[in-house]
Every structure is written in C-alpha cells, then in structure tokens.
mmCIF file with all atom_site columns, C-alpha atoms in Angstrom:
data_model
loop_
_atom_site.group_PDB
_atom_site.id
_atom_site.type_symbol
_atom_site.label_atom_id
_atom_site.label_alt_id
_atom_site.label_comp_id
_atom_site.label_asym_id
_atom_site.label_entity_id
_atom_site.label_seq_id
_atom_site.pdbx_PDB_ins_code
_atom_site.Cartn_x
_atom_site.Cartn_y
_atom_site.Cartn_z
_atom_site.occupancy
_atom_site.B_iso_or_equiv
_atom_site.pdbx_formal_charge
_atom_site.auth_seq_id
_atom_site.auth_comp_id
_atom_site.auth_asym_id
_atom_site.auth_atom_id
_atom_site.pdbx_PDB_model_num
ATOM 1   C CA . UNK A 1 1   ? 0.000   0.000  0.000   1.00 47.00 ? 1   UNK A CA 1
ATOM 2   C CA . UNK A 1 2   ? 2.803   2.421  0.727   1.00 46.00 ? 2   UNK A CA 1
ATOM 3   C CA . UNK A 1 3   ? 4.232   1.751  -2.736  1.00 47.00 ? 3   UNK A CA 1
ATOM 4   C CA . UNK A 1 4   ? 0.868   2.836  -4.202  1.00 41.00 ? 4   UNK A CA 1
ATOM 5   C CA . UNK A 1 5   ? 0.878   6.040  -2.111  1.00 39.00 ? 5   UNK A CA 1
ATOM 6   C CA . UNK A 1 6   ? 4.437   6.892  -3.179  1.00 45.00 ? 6   UNK A CA 1
ATOM 7   C CA . UNK A 1 7   ? 3.568   6.349  -6.838  1.00 40.00 ? 7   UNK A CA 1
ATOM 8   C CA . UNK A 1 8   ? 0.394   8.412  -6.519  1.00 39.00 ? 8   UNK A CA 1
ATOM 9   C CA . UNK A 1 9   ? 2.308   11.205 -4.786  1.00 40.00 ? 9   UNK A CA 1
ATOM 10  C CA . UNK A 1 10  ? 4.980   11.189 -7.498  1.00 40.00 ? 10  UNK A CA 1
ATOM 11  C CA . UNK A 1 11  ? 2.364   11.314 -10.275 1.00 37.00 ? 11  UNK A CA 1
ATOM 12  C CA . UNK A 1 12  ? 0.490   14.138 -8.517  1.00 40.00 ? 12  UNK A CA 1
ATOM 13  C CA . UNK A 1 13  ? 3.704   16.115 -8.073  1.00 37.00 ? 13  UNK A CA 1
ATOM 14  C CA . UNK A 1 14  ? 4.568   15.658 -11.758 1.00 38.00 ? 14  UNK A CA 1
ATOM 15  C CA . UNK A 1 15  ? 1.100   16.788 -12.863 1.00 38.00 ? 15  UNK A CA 1
ATOM 16  C CA . UNK A 1 16  ? 1.289   19.894 -10.658 1.00 39.00 ? 16  UNK A CA 1
ATOM 17  C CA . UNK A 1 17  ? 4.822   20.715 -11.896 1.00 40.00 ? 17  UNK A CA 1
ATOM 18  C CA . UNK A 1 18  ? 3.768   20.378 -15.551 1.00 41.00 ? 18  UNK A CA 1
ATOM 19  C CA . UNK A 1 19  ? 0.763   22.628 -14.871 1.00 46.00 ? 19  UNK A CA 1
ATOM 20  C CA . UNK A 1 20  ? 2.934   25.282 -13.226 1.00 43.00 ? 20  UNK A CA 1
ATOM 21  C CA . UNK A 1 21  ? 5.494   25.172 -16.025 1.00 44.00 ? 21  UNK A CA 1
ATOM 22  C CA . UNK A 1 22  ? 2.745   25.449 -18.637 1.00 47.00 ? 22  UNK A CA 1
ATOM 23  C CA . UNK A 1 23  ? 1.364   28.482 -16.813 1.00 50.00 ? 23  UNK A CA 1
ATOM 24  C CA . UNK A 1 24  ? 4.824   30.090 -16.778 1.00 49.00 ? 24  UNK A CA 1
ATOM 25  C CA . UNK A 1 25  ? 5.317   29.384 -20.466 1.00 47.00 ? 25  UNK A CA 1
ATOM 26  C CA . UNK A 1 26  ? 2.001   31.063 -21.309 1.00 49.00 ? 26  UNK A CA 1
ATOM 27  C CA . UNK A 1 27  ? 2.917   34.130 -19.262 1.00 47.00 ? 27  UNK A CA 1
ATOM 28  C CA . UNK A 1 28  ? 6.352   34.391 -20.870 1.00 57.00 ? 28  UNK A CA 1
ATOM 29  C CA . UNK A 1 29  ? 4.872   34.100 -24.359 1.00 65.00 ? 29  UNK A CA 1
ATOM 30  C CA . UNK A 1 30  ? 2.446   36.976 -23.882 1.00 81.00 ? 30  UNK A CA 1
ATOM 31  C CA . UNK A 1 31  ? 3.624   40.247 -25.337 1.00 89.00 ? 31  UNK A CA 1
ATOM 32  C CA . UNK A 1 32  ? 2.437   43.818 -25.337 1.00 88.00 ? 32  UNK A CA 1
ATOM 33  C CA . UNK A 1 33  ? -0.295  44.229 -27.964 1.00 90.00 ? 33  UNK A CA 1
ATOM 34  C CA . UNK A 1 34  ? 0.809   46.088 -31.086 1.00 91.00 ? 34  UNK A CA 1
ATOM 35  C CA . UNK A 1 35  ? 0.196   49.835 -30.879 1.00 93.00 ? 35  UNK A CA 1
ATOM 36  C CA . UNK A 1 36  ? -0.326  52.254 -33.778 1.00 92.00 ? 36  UNK A CA 1
ATOM 37  C CA . UNK A 1 37  ? 2.729   54.175 -34.982 1.00 94.00 ? 37  UNK A CA 1
ATOM 38  C CA . UNK A 1 38  ? 1.466   57.383 -33.279 1.00 94.00 ? 38  UNK A CA 1
ATOM 39  C CA . UNK A 1 39  ? -0.939  57.433 -30.339 1.00 94.00 ? 39  UNK A CA 1
ATOM 40  C CA . UNK A 1 40  ? -3.123  59.924 -28.453 1.00 95.00 ? 40  UNK A CA 1
ATOM 41  C CA . UNK A 1 41  ? -4.871  62.769 -30.262 1.00 94.00 ? 41  UNK A CA 1
ATOM 42  C CA . UNK A 1 42  ? -3.481  61.762 -33.600 1.00 89.00 ? 42  UNK A CA 1
ATOM 43  C CA . UNK A 1 43  ? 0.177   61.716 -32.648 1.00 91.00 ? 43  UNK A CA 1
ATOM 44  C CA . UNK A 1 44  ? 1.338   62.986 -29.256 1.00 95.00 ? 44  UNK A CA 1
ATOM 45  C CA . UNK A 1 45  ? 3.495   59.900 -28.637 1.00 96.00 ? 45  UNK A CA 1
ATOM 46  C CA . UNK A 1 46  ? 5.266   57.289 -30.730 1.00 95.00 ? 46  UNK A CA 1
ATOM 47  C CA . UNK A 1 47  ? 3.640   53.911 -30.106 1.00 95.00 ? 47  UNK A CA 1
ATOM 48  C CA . UNK A 1 48  ? 7.113   52.332 -30.206 1.00 94.00 ? 48  UNK A CA 1
ATOM 49  C CA . UNK A 1 49  ? 8.255   54.564 -27.307 1.00 95.00 ? 49  UNK A CA 1
ATOM 50  C CA . UNK A 1 50  ? 5.271   53.640 -25.118 1.00 95.00 ? 50  UNK A CA 1
ATOM 51  C CA . UNK A 1 51  ? 4.975   49.894 -25.880 1.00 94.00 ? 51  UNK A CA 1
ATOM 52  C CA . UNK A 1 52  ? 8.157   48.782 -24.015 1.00 93.00 ? 52  UNK A CA 1
ATOM 53  C CA . UNK A 1 53  ? 6.820   50.440 -20.850 1.00 94.00 ? 53  UNK A CA 1
ATOM 54  C CA . UNK A 1 54  ? 3.573   48.455 -20.831 1.00 95.00 ? 54  UNK A CA 1
ATOM 55  C CA . UNK A 1 55  ? 2.752   45.078 -19.310 1.00 94.00 ? 55  UNK A CA 1
ATOM 56  C CA . UNK A 1 56  ? 1.853   42.194 -21.637 1.00 94.00 ? 56  UNK A CA 1
ATOM 57  C CA . UNK A 1 57  ? -1.719  41.456 -22.614 1.00 94.00 ? 57  UNK A CA 1
ATOM 58  C CA . UNK A 1 58  ? -4.012  40.275 -25.364 1.00 93.00 ? 58  UNK A CA 1
ATOM 59  C CA . UNK A 1 59  ? -5.822  43.443 -26.445 1.00 93.00 ? 59  UNK A CA 1
ATOM 60  C CA . UNK A 1 60  ? -5.014  47.164 -26.438 1.00 93.00 ? 60  UNK A CA 1
ATOM 61  C CA . UNK A 1 61  ? -7.830  49.684 -26.697 1.00 94.00 ? 61  UNK A CA 1
ATOM 62  C CA . UNK A 1 62  ? -7.876  53.479 -26.434 1.00 94.00 ? 62  UNK A CA 1
ATOM 63  C CA . UNK A 1 63  ? -10.580 55.561 -24.785 1.00 92.00 ? 63  UNK A CA 1
ATOM 64  C CA . UNK A 1 64  ? -12.867 57.151 -27.347 1.00 86.00 ? 64  UNK A CA 1
ATOM 65  C CA . UNK A 1 65  ? -11.641 60.635 -26.316 1.00 80.00 ? 65  UNK A CA 1
ATOM 66  C CA . UNK A 1 66  ? -8.060  59.697 -27.268 1.00 84.00 ? 66  UNK A CA 1
ATOM 67  C CA . UNK A 1 67  ? -8.893  60.171 -30.950 1.00 82.00 ? 67  UNK A CA 1
ATOM 68  C CA . UNK A 1 68  ? -10.384 63.661 -30.626 1.00 86.00 ? 68  UNK A CA 1
ATOM 69  C CA . UNK A 1 69  ? -8.432  66.717 -31.750 1.00 88.00 ? 69  UNK A CA 1
ATOM 70  C CA . UNK A 1 70  ? -6.176  68.180 -29.068 1.00 93.00 ? 70  UNK A CA 1
ATOM 71  C CA . UNK A 1 71  ? -7.898  71.435 -28.146 1.00 90.00 ? 71  UNK A CA 1
ATOM 72  C CA . UNK A 1 72  ? -8.145  73.294 -24.841 1.00 89.00 ? 72  UNK A CA 1
ATOM 73  C CA . UNK A 1 73  ? -10.799 76.037 -24.616 1.00 77.00 ? 73  UNK A CA 1
ATOM 74  C CA . UNK A 1 74  ? -13.199 77.437 -22.046 1.00 69.00 ? 74  UNK A CA 1
ATOM 75  C CA . UNK A 1 75  ? -15.599 74.632 -22.958 1.00 76.00 ? 75  UNK A CA 1
ATOM 76  C CA . UNK A 1 76  ? -12.934 71.915 -23.145 1.00 81.00 ? 76  UNK A CA 1
ATOM 77  C CA . UNK A 1 77  ? -10.432 72.620 -20.370 1.00 91.00 ? 77  UNK A CA 1
ATOM 78  C CA . UNK A 1 78  ? -9.084  69.072 -20.082 1.00 93.00 ? 78  UNK A CA 1
ATOM 79  C CA . UNK A 1 79  ? -7.986  66.330 -22.485 1.00 94.00 ? 79  UNK A CA 1
ATOM 80  C CA . UNK A 1 80  ? -7.339  62.693 -21.551 1.00 95.00 ? 80  UNK A CA 1
ATOM 81  C CA . UNK A 1 81  ? -5.889  59.802 -23.530 1.00 96.00 ? 81  UNK A CA 1
ATOM 82  C CA . UNK A 1 82  ? -6.255  56.422 -21.831 1.00 96.00 ? 82  UNK A CA 1
ATOM 83  C CA . UNK A 1 83  ? -4.825  53.142 -23.102 1.00 96.00 ? 83  UNK A CA 1
ATOM 84  C CA . UNK A 1 84  ? -6.399  49.970 -21.748 1.00 96.00 ? 84  UNK A CA 1
ATOM 85  C CA . UNK A 1 85  ? -4.748  46.568 -21.975 1.00 96.00 ? 85  UNK A CA 1
ATOM 86  C CA . UNK A 1 86  ? -7.193  43.729 -21.415 1.00 95.00 ? 86  UNK A CA 1
ATOM 87  C CA . UNK A 1 87  ? -9.689  46.247 -20.027 1.00 95.00 ? 87  UNK A CA 1
ATOM 88  C CA . UNK A 1 88  ? -7.360  47.793 -17.408 1.00 96.00 ? 88  UNK A CA 1
ATOM 89  C CA . UNK A 1 89  ? -5.878  51.304 -17.553 1.00 96.00 ? 89  UNK A CA 1
ATOM 90  C CA . UNK A 1 90  ? -2.153  50.973 -18.278 1.00 96.00 ? 90  UNK A CA 1
ATOM 91  C CA . UNK A 1 91  ? -1.163  54.352 -19.786 1.00 96.00 ? 91  UNK A CA 1
ATOM 92  C CA . UNK A 1 92  ? -2.751  57.739 -19.378 1.00 97.00 ? 92  UNK A CA 1
ATOM 93  C CA . UNK A 1 93  ? -1.816  61.196 -20.618 1.00 97.00 ? 93  UNK A CA 1
ATOM 94  C CA . UNK A 1 94  ? -3.749  64.235 -19.376 1.00 97.00 ? 94  UNK A CA 1
ATOM 95  C CA . UNK A 1 95  ? -3.594  67.932 -20.309 1.00 96.00 ? 95  UNK A CA 1
ATOM 96  C CA . UNK A 1 96  ? -5.383  70.585 -18.256 1.00 96.00 ? 96  UNK A CA 1
ATOM 97  C CA . UNK A 1 97  ? -5.877  74.270 -18.975 1.00 94.00 ? 97  UNK A CA 1
ATOM 98  C CA . UNK A 1 98  ? -5.304  76.487 -15.913 1.00 93.00 ? 98  UNK A CA 1
ATOM 99  C CA . UNK A 1 99  ? -5.952  80.229 -15.826 1.00 91.00 ? 99  UNK A CA 1
ATOM 100 C CA . UNK A 1 100 ? -3.702  80.816 -12.819 1.00 91.00 ? 100 UNK A CA 1
ATOM 101 C CA . UNK A 1 101 ? -0.225  79.387 -12.300 1.00 91.00 ? 101 UNK A CA 1
ATOM 102 C CA . UNK A 1 102 ? -0.867  78.580 -8.625  1.00 90.00 ? 102 UNK A CA 1
ATOM 103 C CA . UNK A 1 103 ? -3.740  76.280 -9.691  1.00 92.00 ? 103 UNK A CA 1
ATOM 104 C CA . UNK A 1 104 ? -1.079  73.763 -10.770 1.00 94.00 ? 104 UNK A CA 1
ATOM 105 C CA . UNK A 1 105 ? -0.946  71.599 -7.631  1.00 92.00 ? 105 UNK A CA 1
ATOM 106 C CA . UNK A 1 106 ? 0.933   68.310 -7.402  1.00 93.00 ? 106 UNK A CA 1
ATOM 107 C CA . UNK A 1 107 ? 0.712   67.829 -3.637  1.00 91.00 ? 107 UNK A CA 1
ATOM 108 C CA . UNK A 1 108 ? -1.258  64.614 -4.169  1.00 91.00 ? 108 UNK A CA 1
ATOM 109 C CA . UNK A 1 109 ? 2.006   63.006 -5.378  1.00 90.00 ? 109 UNK A CA 1
ATOM 110 C CA . UNK A 1 110 ? 4.047   64.039 -2.321  1.00 90.00 ? 110 UNK A CA 1
ATOM 111 C CA . UNK A 1 111 ? 3.737   60.515 -0.919  1.00 90.00 ? 111 UNK A CA 1
ATOM 112 C CA . UNK A 1 112 ? 5.309   59.144 -4.150  1.00 88.00 ? 112 UNK A CA 1
ATOM 113 C CA . UNK A 1 113 ? 8.534   61.018 -3.298  1.00 92.00 ? 113 UNK A CA 1
ATOM 114 C CA . UNK A 1 114 ? 8.803   62.861 -6.644  1.00 93.00 ? 114 UNK A CA 1
ATOM 115 C CA . UNK A 1 115 ? 12.038  64.306 -7.956  1.00 94.00 ? 115 UNK A CA 1
ATOM 116 C CA . UNK A 1 116 ? 12.390  67.490 -10.025 1.00 95.00 ? 116 UNK A CA 1
ATOM 117 C CA . UNK A 1 117 ? 12.024  67.125 -13.784 1.00 95.00 ? 117 UNK A CA 1
ATOM 118 C CA . UNK A 1 118 ? 13.684  69.705 -16.014 1.00 95.00 ? 118 UNK A CA 1
ATOM 119 C CA . UNK A 1 119 ? 10.887  69.938 -18.579 1.00 95.00 ? 119 UNK A CA 1
ATOM 120 C CA . UNK A 1 120 ? 8.712   73.030 -19.034 1.00 95.00 ? 120 UNK A CA 1
ATOM 121 C CA . UNK A 1 121 ? 8.392   75.736 -16.414 1.00 95.00 ? 121 UNK A CA 1
ATOM 122 C CA . UNK A 1 122 ? 8.513   73.119 -13.655 1.00 95.00 ? 122 UNK A CA 1
ATOM 123 C CA . UNK A 1 123 ? 8.121   69.374 -13.521 1.00 96.00 ? 123 UNK A CA 1
ATOM 124 C CA . UNK A 1 124 ? 8.278   66.322 -11.294 1.00 96.00 ? 124 UNK A CA 1
ATOM 125 C CA . UNK A 1 125 ? 8.824   62.625 -11.888 1.00 95.00 ? 125 UNK A CA 1
ATOM 126 C CA . UNK A 1 126 ? 8.011   59.645 -9.652  1.00 94.00 ? 126 UNK A CA 1
ATOM 127 C CA . UNK A 1 127 ? 8.222   55.866 -10.033 1.00 91.00 ? 127 UNK A CA 1
ATOM 128 C CA . UNK A 1 128 ? 5.199   55.500 -12.370 1.00 93.00 ? 128 UNK A CA 1
ATOM 129 C CA . UNK A 1 129 ? 4.607   58.963 -13.789 1.00 95.00 ? 129 UNK A CA 1
ATOM 130 C CA . UNK A 1 130 ? 5.561   62.550 -14.464 1.00 96.00 ? 130 UNK A CA 1
ATOM 131 C CA . UNK A 1 131 ? 3.946   65.980 -14.469 1.00 97.00 ? 131 UNK A CA 1
ATOM 132 C CA . UNK A 1 132 ? 4.971   69.320 -15.906 1.00 97.00 ? 132 UNK A CA 1
ATOM 133 C CA . UNK A 1 133 ? 3.469   72.590 -17.031 1.00 97.00 ? 133 UNK A CA 1
ATOM 134 C CA . UNK A 1 134 ? 4.307   75.415 -19.366 1.00 96.00 ? 134 UNK A CA 1
ATOM 135 C CA . UNK A 1 135 ? 3.131   78.981 -19.787 1.00 94.00 ? 135 UNK A CA 1
ATOM 136 C CA . UNK A 1 136 ? 1.213   79.568 -22.955 1.00 92.00 ? 136 UNK A CA 1
ATOM 137 C CA . UNK A 1 137 ? 0.394   83.174 -22.116 1.00 91.00 ? 137 UNK A CA 1
ATOM 138 C CA . UNK A 1 138 ? 1.528   84.719 -18.809 1.00 90.00 ? 138 UNK A CA 1
ATOM 139 C CA . UNK A 1 139 ? -0.874  86.645 -16.616 1.00 87.00 ? 139 UNK A CA 1
ATOM 140 C CA . UNK A 1 140 ? -0.546  90.412 -16.975 1.00 91.00 ? 140 UNK A CA 1
ATOM 141 C CA . UNK A 1 141 ? -0.727  90.809 -13.187 1.00 88.00 ? 141 UNK A CA 1
ATOM 142 C CA . UNK A 1 142 ? -1.324  88.465 -10.192 1.00 82.00 ? 142 UNK A CA 1
ATOM 143 C CA . UNK A 1 143 ? -5.118  88.880 -10.334 1.00 87.00 ? 143 UNK A CA 1
ATOM 144 C CA . UNK A 1 144 ? -5.613  88.477 -14.068 1.00 89.00 ? 144 UNK A CA 1
ATOM 145 C CA . UNK A 1 145 ? -5.811  85.075 -15.764 1.00 90.00 ? 145 UNK A CA 1
ATOM 146 C CA . UNK A 1 146 ? -3.129  83.680 -18.006 1.00 90.00 ? 146 UNK A CA 1
ATOM 147 C CA . UNK A 1 147 ? -2.855  80.427 -19.915 1.00 91.00 ? 147 UNK A CA 1
ATOM 148 C CA . UNK A 1 148 ? -0.970  77.607 -18.199 1.00 94.00 ? 148 UNK A CA 1
ATOM 149 C CA . UNK A 1 149 ? -0.998  74.074 -19.578 1.00 95.00 ? 149 UNK A CA 1
ATOM 150 C CA . UNK A 1 150 ? -0.474  71.230 -17.114 1.00 97.00 ? 150 UNK A CA 1
ATOM 151 C CA . UNK A 1 151 ? 0.583   67.841 -18.503 1.00 97.00 ? 151 UNK A CA 1
ATOM 152 C CA . UNK A 1 152 ? 0.630   64.468 -16.729 1.00 97.00 ? 152 UNK A CA 1
ATOM 153 C CA . UNK A 1 153 ? 1.659   60.975 -17.777 1.00 97.00 ? 153 UNK A CA 1
ATOM 154 C CA . UNK A 1 154 ? 1.074   57.880 -15.661 1.00 96.00 ? 154 UNK A CA 1
ATOM 155 C CA . UNK A 1 155 ? 1.517   54.147 -16.181 1.00 96.00 ? 155 UNK A CA 1
ATOM 156 C CA . UNK A 1 156 ? 0.158   51.174 -14.230 1.00 94.00 ? 156 UNK A CA 1
ATOM 157 C CA . UNK A 1 157 ? 2.107   47.970 -13.617 1.00 91.00 ? 157 UNK A CA 1
ATOM 158 C CA . UNK A 1 158 ? 5.146   48.767 -15.778 1.00 90.00 ? 158 UNK A CA 1
ATOM 159 C CA . UNK A 1 159 ? 7.294   45.659 -16.263 1.00 89.00 ? 159 UNK A CA 1
ATOM 160 C CA . UNK A 1 160 ? 10.533  47.558 -15.522 1.00 88.00 ? 160 UNK A CA 1
ATOM 161 C CA . UNK A 1 161 ? 10.374  50.734 -13.406 1.00 86.00 ? 161 UNK A CA 1
ATOM 162 C CA . UNK A 1 162 ? 14.033  51.608 -14.103 1.00 87.00 ? 162 UNK A CA 1
ATOM 163 C CA . UNK A 1 163 ? 13.295  51.592 -17.859 1.00 90.00 ? 163 UNK A CA 1
ATOM 164 C CA . UNK A 1 164 ? 10.213  53.723 -17.166 1.00 91.00 ? 164 UNK A CA 1
ATOM 165 C CA . UNK A 1 165 ? 12.232  56.228 -15.096 1.00 88.00 ? 165 UNK A CA 1
ATOM 166 C CA . UNK A 1 166 ? 14.679  56.619 -17.972 1.00 92.00 ? 166 UNK A CA 1
ATOM 167 C CA . UNK A 1 167 ? 11.869  57.067 -20.535 1.00 95.00 ? 167 UNK A CA 1
ATOM 168 C CA . UNK A 1 168 ? 9.574   59.490 -18.677 1.00 96.00 ? 168 UNK A CA 1
ATOM 169 C CA . UNK A 1 169 ? 11.597  62.701 -19.288 1.00 96.00 ? 169 UNK A CA 1
ATOM 170 C CA . UNK A 1 170 ? 11.616  62.084 -23.059 1.00 96.00 ? 170 UNK A CA 1
ATOM 171 C CA . UNK A 1 171 ? 7.920   61.184 -23.104 1.00 97.00 ? 171 UNK A CA 1
ATOM 172 C CA . UNK A 1 172 ? 7.139   64.411 -21.252 1.00 97.00 ? 172 UNK A CA 1
ATOM 173 C CA . UNK A 1 173 ? 9.275   66.432 -23.690 1.00 96.00 ? 173 UNK A CA 1
ATOM 174 C CA . UNK A 1 174 ? 7.398   64.838 -26.596 1.00 96.00 ? 174 UNK A CA 1
ATOM 175 C CA . UNK A 1 175 ? 4.060   65.600 -24.913 1.00 97.00 ? 175 UNK A CA 1
ATOM 176 C CA . UNK A 1 176 ? 5.052   69.215 -24.281 1.00 96.00 ? 176 UNK A CA 1
ATOM 177 C CA . UNK A 1 177 ? 6.297   69.745 -27.844 1.00 96.00 ? 177 UNK A CA 1
ATOM 178 C CA . UNK A 1 178 ? 3.050   68.277 -29.170 1.00 96.00 ? 178 UNK A CA 1
ATOM 179 C CA . UNK A 1 179 ? 0.871   70.420 -26.863 1.00 96.00 ? 179 UNK A CA 1
ATOM 180 C CA . UNK A 1 180 ? 2.747   73.637 -27.663 1.00 95.00 ? 180 UNK A CA 1
ATOM 181 C CA . UNK A 1 181 ? 2.440   72.985 -31.402 1.00 95.00 ? 181 UNK A CA 1
ATOM 182 C CA . UNK A 1 182 ? -1.239  71.996 -31.292 1.00 94.00 ? 182 UNK A CA 1
ATOM 183 C CA . UNK A 1 183 ? -2.209  74.907 -29.030 1.00 93.00 ? 183 UNK A CA 1
ATOM 184 C CA . UNK A 1 184 ? -0.004  77.357 -30.979 1.00 92.00 ? 184 UNK A CA 1
ATOM 185 C CA . UNK A 1 185 ? 1.643   78.518 -27.787 1.00 86.00 ? 185 UNK A CA 1
ATOM 186 C CA . UNK A 1 186 ? 4.611   80.068 -29.496 1.00 59.00 ? 186 UNK A CA 1
ATOM 187 C CA . UNK A 1 187 ? 2.191   82.845 -30.470 1.00 42.00 ? 187 UNK A CA 1
ATOM 188 C CA . UNK A 1 188 ? 0.591   82.999 -27.008 1.00 40.00 ? 188 UNK A CA 1
ATOM 189 C CA . UNK A 1 189 ? -2.720  81.275 -27.787 1.00 38.00 ? 189 UNK A CA 1
ATOM 190 C CA . UNK A 1 190 ? -3.974  78.140 -26.038 1.00 40.00 ? 190 UNK A CA 1
ATOM 191 C CA . UNK A 1 191 ? -6.776  77.423 -28.439 1.00 39.00 ? 191 UNK A CA 1
ATOM 192 C CA . UNK A 1 192 ? -8.959  80.289 -27.259 1.00 38.00 ? 192 UNK A CA 1
#
C-alpha cells in the first residue's frame, strides 16, 4: 500500500509541476499588444516609445476621447488619452488648462517622493509617472488670468520601473512639444 501512495504522490507532483510550467510558459509568451505608430490625439506619442513600458496582454484599446483633436478652450479645459490593456488602464496622458499658475498643484504626489524634472516651467517625476506645465500666455498681473498648460503621464504595472524612469523625461518632452504645437503657444494662444 505504501508503494501505491508513493507512486500516486509522485504522479500528482509531476502533474502539478507540468501545470505550473505550462502556466509560466504562457505568461512568458504573452507580449504587449501592437500599438499604432502614433498614439493619443493623432500623434502625441510614438507607439514604439510607449509599448516597451507596458505590461503584456491580449488586447489594447484606447478611450474614445483619445482620438479627438487636441484642443483646450473654455468649454474643453481638459484632455485625456487612456490606453487599456485587457480592459485595465495601463497608460494615461492628461492635459489641463489652468488660468492661474498657482492652480497647478501636485501635492497629491508628495507621498510618491517625486524628484524634479527639467521639462517646461517646472516638472516632477516619480516611479510610475511625471507631471509638468508650461506657460502659454503669462498673466498680466497676479489677479488676471493667463494660460498655463499642465501635462501628466502615468503608467500602471510597468514591467521595468528603471526603464520607465529613464523614458519618462523624453515622453514628457514629446508631450510638451506636441501640446505647444497643437495649441499654438509660441504665439501665445492656447486654443482660445
């Protein structure tokens, strides 16, 4: 009887090991879904720059707002591009129009221990994201409104945070260049 139990235990162990190895093989074979050449608002980011920062999955899908033109006005004071992988948010880029510079507030990221980011007028970077802003049109005095554009990028479950940390400054520069061009900020107009 003990010979039967030993054989049964050995067979059970082998079946479990094969199942675990098969599960690992499936996970290793999954890749990041293919992204378009340019993503978010018709081209804010290169898909090839974002893809290596994403976790693997079967299907990538963008929020329906990601395909709209990039415009910030009194009626549309925020733009968001969200990339879902298998139904979960994995990449998000947000642009907000602020009339006053002191409305740019990143205190909610204090617990993430952000470091300064030398992009735009001021920026910060943390383990899974970055934020920056630039002046499109400065206020004429402290009580009058200006045009300040706040940009944020965040990623969820990146496979390699050190690779993400190295990539975030360039992604933010690309985002800022795109926003300045689309909003014609060189001439002092933020789409108004």
